[in-house]
Amino acid sequence: MLSRRDDLPFRFAPSGASPAPQWRIEDGLTDYAFAERFMVERADAIARGEAGELVWLVEHPPLYTAGTSARSADLLTPDRFPVFTTGRGGEYTYHGPGQRVAYVMLNLKERRPDVRAFVAALEEWIIRTLDRFNVRGERREDRVGVWVVRPDKPPLPDGRPAEDKIAAIGIRIRRWVTFHGIAINVEPDLSHFDGIVPCGIRGHGVTSLVDLGLPVTMADVDVALKQAFGEVFGRAEN
């Protein structure tokens, strides 16, 4: 159980004099189907050298997405919200208002063509973002995503402290360009997660920054994300 992995080289700074990724924050709620089309088109343009890298911050209306490993038994209430089958890795997840989704379109050929290390770097990005709010995010070797220990809750059946998931990761890589990305729970309606087994993991809960008692806004999280991004992936566009 490790909260930081400073023993591994996380920096994915681009080689040479490549420009910093564009940083775009979308107003309102972004249609999921539109977001997927946009990401595919942008990733293909990056691979062709016709567009620059992009970090795209959005919120979605309430919906569930099914990754390439999703199992139908983990969709508990299929008629509750729209369900989108997507090409990202992982299982079922929820997106909705109050959750910051960061879609990351980076050219790993210009950075580090290592999928496992890239996922670890995304985890580190989240952990460093949470650290700015004095929240100790932790990774688990057998579970993708970032977790927080909840000593205020009853312990697990085996006696270990309870822990909740605060952020999810799901990516796709094509021609060494990444898309999809991460989702951090800022202030979503946590009851909306009840319609799925989040990421196929049973026996654990879901939390958010506000659920942990922090009066954090989406704008606060966006600032922290950009700062932490620079530490892991190199500078971001001003």
PDB file of C-alpha atoms in Angstrom:
ATOM      1  CA  MET A   1       0.000   0.000   0.000  1.00  0.00           C
ATOM      2  CA  LEU A   2       1.728   3.138  -1.172  1.00  0.00           C
ATOM      3  CA  SER A   3       0.521   6.718  -1.407  1.00  0.00           C
ATOM      4  CA  ARG A   4       3.445   7.986  -3.474  1.00  0.00           C
ATOM      5  CA  ARG A   5       5.861   6.191  -5.744  1.00  0.00           C
ATOM      6  CA  ASP A   6       8.843   8.513  -5.735  1.00  0.00           C
ATOM      7  CA  ASP A   7      11.059   5.509  -6.474  1.00  0.00           C
ATOM      8  CA  LEU A   8       9.744   5.394 -10.041  1.00  0.00           C
ATOM      9  CA  PRO A   9      10.452   7.951 -12.792  1.00  0.00           C
ATOM     10  CA  PHE A  10       7.056   9.555 -13.255  1.00  0.00           C
ATOM     11  CA  ARG A  11       8.059  12.575 -15.264  1.00  0.00           C
ATOM     12  CA  PHE A  12       6.632  12.348 -18.744  1.00  0.00           C
ATOM     13  CA  ALA A  13       7.962  15.708 -19.921  1.00  0.00           C
ATOM     14  CA  PRO A  14       8.054  15.920 -23.737  1.00  0.00           C
ATOM     15  CA  SER A  15      11.359  15.570 -25.509  1.00  0.00           C
ATOM     16  CA  GLY A  16      13.022  18.460 -27.295  1.00  0.00           C
ATOM     17  CA  ALA A  17      11.252  21.788 -27.665  1.00  0.00           C
ATOM     18  CA  SER A  18       7.715  20.441 -28.011  1.00  0.00           C
ATOM     19  CA  PRO A  19       5.070  23.017 -27.052  1.00  0.00           C
ATOM     20  CA  ALA A  20       3.187  22.635 -23.781  1.00  0.00           C
ATOM     21  CA  PRO A  21      -0.210  20.914 -23.986  1.00  0.00           C
ATOM     22  CA  GLN A  22      -3.208  23.181 -24.411  1.00  0.00           C
ATOM     23  CA  TRP A  23      -5.338  23.393 -21.248  1.00  0.00           C
ATOM     24  CA  ARG A  24      -9.065  23.736 -21.956  1.00  0.00           C
ATOM     25  CA  ILE A  25     -11.887  23.987 -19.417  1.00  0.00           C
ATOM     26  CA  GLU A  26     -15.391  23.390 -20.781  1.00  0.00           C
ATOM     27  CA  ASP A  27     -18.340  25.338 -19.394  1.00  0.00           C
ATOM     28  CA  GLY A  28     -21.562  23.549 -18.459  1.00  0.00           C
ATOM     29  CA  LEU A  29     -22.217  19.854 -19.041  1.00  0.00           C
ATOM     30  CA  THR A  30     -20.597  18.170 -22.037  1.00  0.00           C
ATOM     31  CA  ASP A  31     -22.470  15.535 -24.027  1.00  0.00           C
ATOM     32  CA  TYR A  32     -20.599  12.242 -23.699  1.00  0.00           C
ATOM     33  CA  ALA A  33     -21.006  11.106 -27.303  1.00  0.00           C
ATOM     34  CA  PHE A  34     -19.669  14.454 -28.497  1.00  0.00           C
ATOM     35  CA  ALA A  35     -16.710  14.145 -26.113  1.00  0.00           C
ATOM     36  CA  GLU A  36     -15.800  10.725 -27.475  1.00  0.00           C
ATOM     37  CA  ARG A  37     -15.952  11.916 -31.086  1.00  0.00           C
ATOM     38  CA  PHE A  38     -13.881  14.964 -30.235  1.00  0.00           C
ATOM     39  CA  MET A  39     -11.211  12.905 -28.461  1.00  0.00           C
ATOM     40  CA  VAL A  40     -10.875  10.436 -31.331  1.00  0.00           C
ATOM     41  CA  GLU A  41     -10.542  13.228 -33.867  1.00  0.00           C
ATOM     42  CA  ARG A  42      -8.045  15.149 -31.757  1.00  0.00           C
ATOM     43  CA  ALA A  43      -5.959  12.064 -30.987  1.00  0.00           C
ATOM     44  CA  ASP A  44      -5.780  11.178 -34.680  1.00  0.00           C
ATOM     45  CA  ALA A  45      -4.764  14.741 -35.522  1.00  0.00           C
ATOM     46  CA  ILE A  46      -2.032  14.627 -32.864  1.00  0.00           C
ATOM     47  CA  ALA A  47      -0.735  11.340 -34.285  1.00  0.00           C
ATOM     48  CA  ARG A  48      -0.593  12.923 -37.756  1.00  0.00           C
ATOM     49  CA  GLY A  49       1.265  15.939 -36.403  1.00  0.00           C
ATOM     50  CA  GLU A  50      -1.634  18.244 -37.266  1.00  0.00           C
ATOM     51  CA  ALA A  51      -2.630  19.241 -33.707  1.00  0.00           C
ATOM     52  CA  GLY A  52      -1.009  19.786 -30.353  1.00  0.00           C
ATOM     53  CA  GLU A  53      -1.549  17.888 -27.134  1.00  0.00           C
ATOM     54  CA  LEU A  54      -4.584  18.744 -25.037  1.00  0.00           C
ATOM     55  CA  VAL A  55      -5.816  18.402 -21.471  1.00  0.00           C
ATOM     56  CA  TRP A  56      -9.595  18.874 -21.589  1.00  0.00           C
ATOM     57  CA  LEU A  57     -11.534  19.394 -18.351  1.00  0.00           C
ATOM     58  CA  VAL A  58     -15.263  18.675 -18.487  1.00  0.00           C
ATOM     59  CA  GLU A  59     -18.327  17.696 -16.493  1.00  0.00           C
ATOM     60  CA  HIS A  60     -20.952  15.353 -17.908  1.00  0.00           C
ATOM     61  CA  PRO A  61     -24.661  14.920 -17.251  1.00  0.00           C
ATOM     62  CA  PRO A  62     -25.411  11.783 -15.178  1.00  0.00           C
ATOM     63  CA  LEU A  63     -24.444   8.647 -17.113  1.00  0.00           C
ATOM     64  CA  TYR A  64     -22.685   5.308 -16.887  1.00  0.00           C
ATOM     65  CA  THR A  65     -19.897   4.160 -19.174  1.00  0.00           C
ATOM     66  CA  ALA A  66     -18.818   0.601 -19.881  1.00  0.00           C
ATOM     67  CA  GLY A  67     -15.150  -0.003 -20.595  1.00  0.00           C
ATOM     68  CA  THR A  68     -13.710  -2.913 -22.531  1.00  0.00           C
ATOM     69  CA  SER A  69     -13.697  -5.185 -19.434  1.00  0.00           C
ATOM     70  CA  ALA A  70     -17.222  -4.327 -18.229  1.00  0.00           C
ATOM     71  CA  ARG A  71     -19.408  -7.202 -17.035  1.00  0.00           C
ATOM     72  CA  SER A  72     -23.166  -6.946 -17.443  1.00  0.00           C
ATOM     73  CA  ALA A  73     -23.723  -8.135 -13.852  1.00  0.00           C
ATOM     74  CA  ASP A  74     -22.032  -4.949 -12.609  1.00  0.00           C
ATOM     75  CA  LEU A  75     -24.704  -2.717 -14.144  1.00  0.00           C
ATOM     76  CA  LEU A  76     -27.247  -2.882 -11.329  1.00  0.00           C
ATOM     77  CA  THR A  77     -29.862  -0.389 -12.571  1.00  0.00           C
ATOM     78  CA  PRO A  78     -29.563  -0.248 -16.361  1.00  0.00           C
ATOM     79  CA  ASP A  79     -32.550   2.082 -16.808  1.00  0.00           C
ATOM     80  CA  ARG A  80     -31.439   4.738 -14.340  1.00  0.00           C
ATOM     81  CA  PHE A  81     -29.113   6.788 -16.573  1.00  0.00           C
ATOM     82  CA  PRO A  82     -27.887   6.532 -20.171  1.00  0.00           C
ATOM     83  CA  VAL A  83     -25.226   3.853 -20.623  1.00  0.00           C
ATOM     84  CA  PHE A  84     -22.391   4.365 -23.112  1.00  0.00           C
ATOM     85  CA  THR A  85     -20.193   1.557 -24.354  1.00  0.00           C
ATOM     86  CA  THR A  86     -16.743   3.008 -24.823  1.00  0.00           C
ATOM     87  CA  GLY A  87     -13.355   1.863 -26.024  1.00  0.00           C
ATOM     88  CA  ARG A  88     -11.440   2.872 -22.908  1.00  0.00           C
ATOM     89  CA  GLY A  89      -9.991   0.237 -20.632  1.00  0.00           C
ATOM     90  CA  GLY A  90     -11.695  -0.724 -17.401  1.00  0.00           C
ATOM     91  CA  GLU A  91     -15.219  -1.597 -16.336  1.00  0.00           C
ATOM     92  CA  TYR A  92     -18.315   0.425 -15.398  1.00  0.00           C
ATOM     93  CA  THR A  93     -17.965   3.929 -14.069  1.00  0.00           C
ATOM     94  CA  TYR A  94     -20.213   6.894 -13.375  1.00  0.00           C
ATOM     95  CA  HIS A  95     -19.865  10.462 -14.634  1.00  0.00           C
ATOM     96  CA  GLY A  96     -22.022  13.366 -13.564  1.00  0.00           C
ATOM     97  CA  PRO A  97     -22.192  16.934 -12.301  1.00  0.00           C
ATOM     98  CA  GLY A  98     -19.738  17.677  -9.524  1.00  0.00           C
ATOM     99  CA  GLN A  99     -17.145  15.286 -10.892  1.00  0.00           C
ATOM    100  CA  ARG A 100     -14.114  16.699 -12.673  1.00  0.00           C
ATOM    101  CA  VAL A 101     -13.239  14.624 -15.713  1.00  0.00           C
ATOM    102  CA  ALA A 102      -9.840  15.316 -17.256  1.00  0.00           C
ATOM    103  CA  TYR A 103      -9.374  13.931 -20.751  1.00  0.00           C
ATOM    104  CA  VAL A 104      -5.685  13.698 -21.537  1.00  0.00           C
ATOM    105  CA  MET A 105      -4.505  13.618 -25.140  1.00  0.00           C
ATOM    106  CA  LEU A 106      -0.729  13.233 -25.059  1.00  0.00           C
ATOM    107  CA  ASN A 107       1.764  11.897 -27.584  1.00  0.00           C
ATOM    108  CA  LEU A 108       3.702   9.206 -25.744  1.00  0.00           C
ATOM    109  CA  LYS A 109       6.117   8.871 -28.664  1.00  0.00           C
ATOM    110  CA  GLU A 110       7.362  12.328 -27.693  1.00  0.00           C
ATOM    111  CA  ARG A 111       7.311  11.497 -23.988  1.00  0.00           C
ATOM    112  CA  ARG A 112       7.640   7.867 -22.874  1.00  0.00           C
ATOM    113  CA  PRO A 113       5.988   4.981 -24.789  1.00  0.00           C
ATOM    114  CA  ASP A 114       5.181   2.904 -21.706  1.00  0.00           C
ATOM    115  CA  VAL A 115       1.518   2.203 -20.977  1.00  0.00           C
ATOM    116  CA  ARG A 116       1.985   0.891 -17.448  1.00  0.00           C
ATOM    117  CA  ALA A 117       4.165   3.821 -16.471  1.00  0.00           C
ATOM    118  CA  PHE A 118       1.627   6.212 -17.989  1.00  0.00           C
ATOM    119  CA  VAL A 119      -1.162   4.810 -15.804  1.00  0.00           C
ATOM    120  CA  ALA A 120       1.103   5.139 -12.778  1.00  0.00           C
ATOM    121  CA  ALA A 121       1.798   8.737 -13.777  1.00  0.00           C
ATOM    122  CA  LEU A 122      -1.937   9.465 -13.930  1.00  0.00           C
ATOM    123  CA  GLU A 123      -2.287   8.034 -10.421  1.00  0.00           C
ATOM    124  CA  GLU A 124       0.575  10.216  -9.255  1.00  0.00           C
ATOM    125  CA  TRP A 125      -1.043  13.268 -10.855  1.00  0.00           C
ATOM    126  CA  ILE A 126      -4.224  12.606  -8.871  1.00  0.00           C
ATOM    127  CA  ILE A 127      -2.328  11.944  -5.633  1.00  0.00           C
ATOM    128  CA  ARG A 128      -0.389  15.198  -5.933  1.00  0.00           C
ATOM    129  CA  THR A 129      -3.594  17.071  -6.731  1.00  0.00           C
ATOM    130  CA  LEU A 130      -5.315  15.706  -3.621  1.00  0.00           C
ATOM    131  CA  ASP A 131      -2.239  16.466  -1.541  1.00  0.00           C
ATOM    132  CA  ARG A 132      -2.862  20.159  -2.141  1.00  0.00           C
ATOM    133  CA  PHE A 133      -6.079  19.771  -0.108  1.00  0.00           C
ATOM    134  CA  ASN A 134      -4.327  17.743   2.615  1.00  0.00           C
ATOM    135  CA  VAL A 135      -6.037  14.557   1.403  1.00  0.00           C
ATOM    136  CA  ARG A 136      -3.835  11.475   1.381  1.00  0.00           C
ATOM    137  CA  GLY A 137      -4.645   9.624  -1.810  1.00  0.00           C
ATOM    138  CA  GLU A 138      -3.281   6.106  -2.096  1.00  0.00           C
ATOM    139  CA  ARG A 139      -2.845   3.590  -4.887  1.00  0.00           C
ATOM    140  CA  ARG A 140      -3.492  -0.111  -4.546  1.00  0.00           C
ATOM    141  CA  GLU A 141      -1.459  -2.636  -6.492  1.00  0.00           C
ATOM    142  CA  ASP A 142      -4.551  -4.747  -7.215  1.00  0.00           C
ATOM    143  CA  ARG A 143      -6.960  -1.877  -7.953  1.00  0.00           C
ATOM    144  CA  VAL A 144      -6.611   0.930 -10.484  1.00  0.00           C
ATOM    145  CA  GLY A 145      -7.592   4.344  -9.202  1.00  0.00           C
ATOM    146  CA  VAL A 146      -6.904   6.400  -6.105  1.00  0.00           C
ATOM    147  CA  TRP A 147      -8.248   5.622  -2.633  1.00  0.00           C
ATOM    148  CA  VAL A 148      -8.582   7.287   0.767  1.00  0.00           C
ATOM    149  CA  VAL A 149      -8.591   5.461   4.099  1.00  0.00           C
ATOM    150  CA  ARG A 150     -11.754   6.113   6.176  1.00  0.00           C
ATOM    151  CA  PRO A 151     -11.036   5.529   9.886  1.00  0.00           C
ATOM    152  CA  ASP A 152     -14.399   7.213  10.601  1.00  0.00           C
ATOM    153  CA  LYS A 153     -16.213   4.223   9.060  1.00  0.00           C
ATOM    154  CA  PRO A 154     -16.590   0.653  10.358  1.00  0.00           C
ATOM    155  CA  PRO A 155     -13.570  -1.492   9.447  1.00  0.00           C
ATOM    156  CA  LEU A 156     -13.624  -4.126   6.732  1.00  0.00           C
ATOM    157  CA  PRO A 157     -14.544  -7.718   7.669  1.00  0.00           C
ATOM    158  CA  ASP A 158     -10.861  -8.655   7.809  1.00  0.00           C
ATOM    159  CA  GLY A 159     -10.173  -5.862  10.287  1.00  0.00           C
ATOM    160  CA  ARG A 160      -8.461  -3.459   7.887  1.00  0.00           C
ATOM    161  CA  PRO A 161      -9.647   0.167   7.878  1.00  0.00           C
ATOM    162  CA  ALA A 162     -12.426   1.038   5.454  1.00  0.00           C
ATOM    163  CA  GLU A 163     -11.388   2.874   2.322  1.00  0.00           C
ATOM    164  CA  ASP A 164     -13.290   4.696  -0.405  1.00  0.00           C
ATOM    165  CA  LYS A 165     -12.452   5.448  -3.996  1.00  0.00           C
ATOM    166  CA  ILE A 166     -12.118   9.138  -4.781  1.00  0.00           C
ATOM    167  CA  ALA A 167     -10.804   9.012  -8.350  1.00  0.00           C
ATOM    168  CA  ALA A 168     -11.009   6.678 -11.325  1.00  0.00           C
ATOM    169  CA  ILE A 169      -8.738   6.105 -14.310  1.00  0.00           C
ATOM    170  CA  GLY A 170      -9.636   4.755 -17.740  1.00  0.00           C
ATOM    171  CA  ILE A 171      -7.523   5.262 -20.834  1.00  0.00           C
ATOM    172  CA  ARG A 172      -7.184   4.334 -24.451  1.00  0.00           C
ATOM    173  CA  ILE A 173      -4.038   4.619 -26.539  1.00  0.00           C
ATOM    174  CA  ARG A 174      -3.938   4.609 -30.323  1.00  0.00           C
ATOM    175  CA  ARG A 175      -0.758   5.144 -32.333  1.00  0.00           C
ATOM    176  CA  TRP A 176       0.844   6.082 -28.995  1.00  0.00           C
ATOM    177  CA  VAL A 177      -1.542   8.982 -28.460  1.00  0.00           C
ATOM    178  CA  THR A 178      -3.603   8.806 -25.270  1.00  0.00           C
ATOM    179  CA  PHE A 179      -7.224   9.737 -24.746  1.00  0.00           C
ATOM    180  CA  HIS A 180      -9.884   9.356 -22.059  1.00  0.00           C
ATOM    181  CA  GLY A 181      -8.205   9.917 -18.682  1.00  0.00           C
ATOM    182  CA  ILE A 182      -9.191  10.506 -15.055  1.00  0.00           C
ATOM    183  CA  ALA A 183     -12.233  11.474 -12.976  1.00  0.00           C
ATOM    184  CA  ILE A 184     -12.006  13.073  -9.517  1.00  0.00           C
ATOM    185  CA  ASN A 185     -15.062  13.249  -7.289  1.00  0.00           C
ATOM    186  CA  VAL A 186     -15.386  16.845  -6.114  1.00  0.00           C
ATOM    187  CA  GLU A 187     -19.077  17.071  -5.172  1.00  0.00           C
ATOM    188  CA  PRO A 188     -21.121  14.561  -7.200  1.00  0.00           C
ATOM    189  CA  ASP A 189     -24.291  12.888  -5.945  1.00  0.00           C
ATOM    190  CA  LEU A 190     -22.662   9.780  -4.496  1.00  0.00           C
ATOM    191  CA  SER A 191     -25.949   7.872  -4.539  1.00  0.00           C
ATOM    192  CA  HIS A 192     -25.627   7.775  -8.343  1.00  0.00           C
ATOM    193  CA  PHE A 193     -22.790   5.266  -7.964  1.00  0.00           C
ATOM    194  CA  ASP A 194     -25.293   2.796  -6.485  1.00  0.00           C
ATOM    195  CA  GLY A 195     -26.446   1.816  -9.980  1.00  0.00           C
ATOM    196  CA  ILE A 196     -23.155   0.081 -10.782  1.00  0.00           C
ATOM    197  CA  VAL A 197     -20.327  -1.833  -9.176  1.00  0.00           C
ATOM    198  CA  PRO A 198     -17.752   0.939  -9.732  1.00  0.00           C
ATOM    199  CA  CYS A 199     -14.836  -0.418 -11.752  1.00  0.00           C
ATOM    200  CA  GLY A 200     -16.004  -3.935 -10.846  1.00  0.00           C
ATOM    201  CA  ILE A 201     -14.738  -3.587  -7.262  1.00  0.00           C
ATOM    202  CA  ARG A 202     -17.061  -4.779  -4.506  1.00  0.00           C
ATOM    203  CA  GLY A 203     -16.757  -4.235  -0.784  1.00  0.00           C
ATOM    204  CA  HIS A 204     -15.554  -0.631  -0.903  1.00  0.00           C
ATOM    205  CA  GLY A 205     -17.275   2.725  -1.006  1.00  0.00           C
ATOM    206  CA  VAL A 206     -16.997   5.926  -3.002  1.00  0.00           C
ATOM    207  CA  THR A 207     -16.232   9.361  -1.631  1.00  0.00           C
ATOM    208  CA  SER A 208     -15.586  12.933  -2.747  1.00  0.00           C
ATOM    209  CA  LEU A 209     -13.672  15.944  -1.519  1.00  0.00           C
ATOM    210  CA  VAL A 210     -16.854  17.533  -0.176  1.00  0.00           C
ATOM    211  CA  ASP A 211     -17.926  14.227   1.414  1.00  0.00           C
ATOM    212  CA  LEU A 212     -14.616  14.298   3.280  1.00  0.00           C
ATOM    213  CA  GLY A 213     -15.633  17.658   4.745  1.00  0.00           C
ATOM    214  CA  LEU A 214     -13.642  19.953   2.461  1.00  0.00           C
ATOM    215  CA  PRO A 215     -15.355  23.093   1.084  1.00  0.00           C
ATOM    216  CA  VAL A 216     -13.595  22.718  -2.274  1.00  0.00           C
ATOM    217  CA  THR A 217     -14.874  24.170  -5.536  1.00  0.00           C
ATOM    218  CA  MET A 218     -14.346  22.855  -9.048  1.00  0.00           C
ATOM    219  CA  ALA A 219     -12.187  25.902  -9.776  1.00  0.00           C
ATOM    220  CA  ASP A 220      -9.975  25.023  -6.786  1.00  0.00           C
ATOM    221  CA  VAL A 221      -9.493  21.525  -8.156  1.00  0.00           C
ATOM    222  CA  ASP A 222      -8.699  22.825 -11.631  1.00  0.00           C
ATOM    223  CA  VAL A 223      -5.896  24.997 -10.252  1.00  0.00           C
ATOM    224  CA  ALA A 224      -4.494  22.058  -8.285  1.00  0.00           C
ATOM    225  CA  LEU A 225      -4.722  19.757 -11.308  1.00  0.00           C
ATOM    226  CA  LYS A 226      -2.739  22.158 -13.449  1.00  0.00           C
ATOM    227  CA  GLN A 227      -0.035  22.625 -10.835  1.00  0.00           C
ATOM    228  CA  ALA A 228       0.333  18.879 -10.229  1.00  0.00           C
ATOM    229  CA  PHE A 229       0.282  18.171 -13.964  1.00  0.00           C
ATOM    230  CA  GLY A 230       3.424  20.239 -14.364  1.00  0.00           C
ATOM    231  CA  GLU A 231       5.207  18.144 -11.743  1.00  0.00           C
ATOM    232  CA  VAL A 232       4.444  14.856 -13.472  1.00  0.00           C
ATOM    233  CA  PHE A 233       4.054  15.662 -17.169  1.00  0.00           C
ATOM    234  CA  GLY A 234       5.967  18.905 -17.586  1.00  0.00           C
ATOM    235  CA  ARG A 235       4.563  22.380 -18.089  1.00  0.00           C
ATOM    236  CA  ALA A 236       1.023  23.142 -19.176  1.00  0.00           C
ATOM    237  CA  GLU A 237      -0.018  26.017 -21.405  1.00  0.00           C
ATOM    238  CA  ASN A 238      -0.796  29.207 -19.477  1.00  0.00           C
TER     239      ASN A 238
END
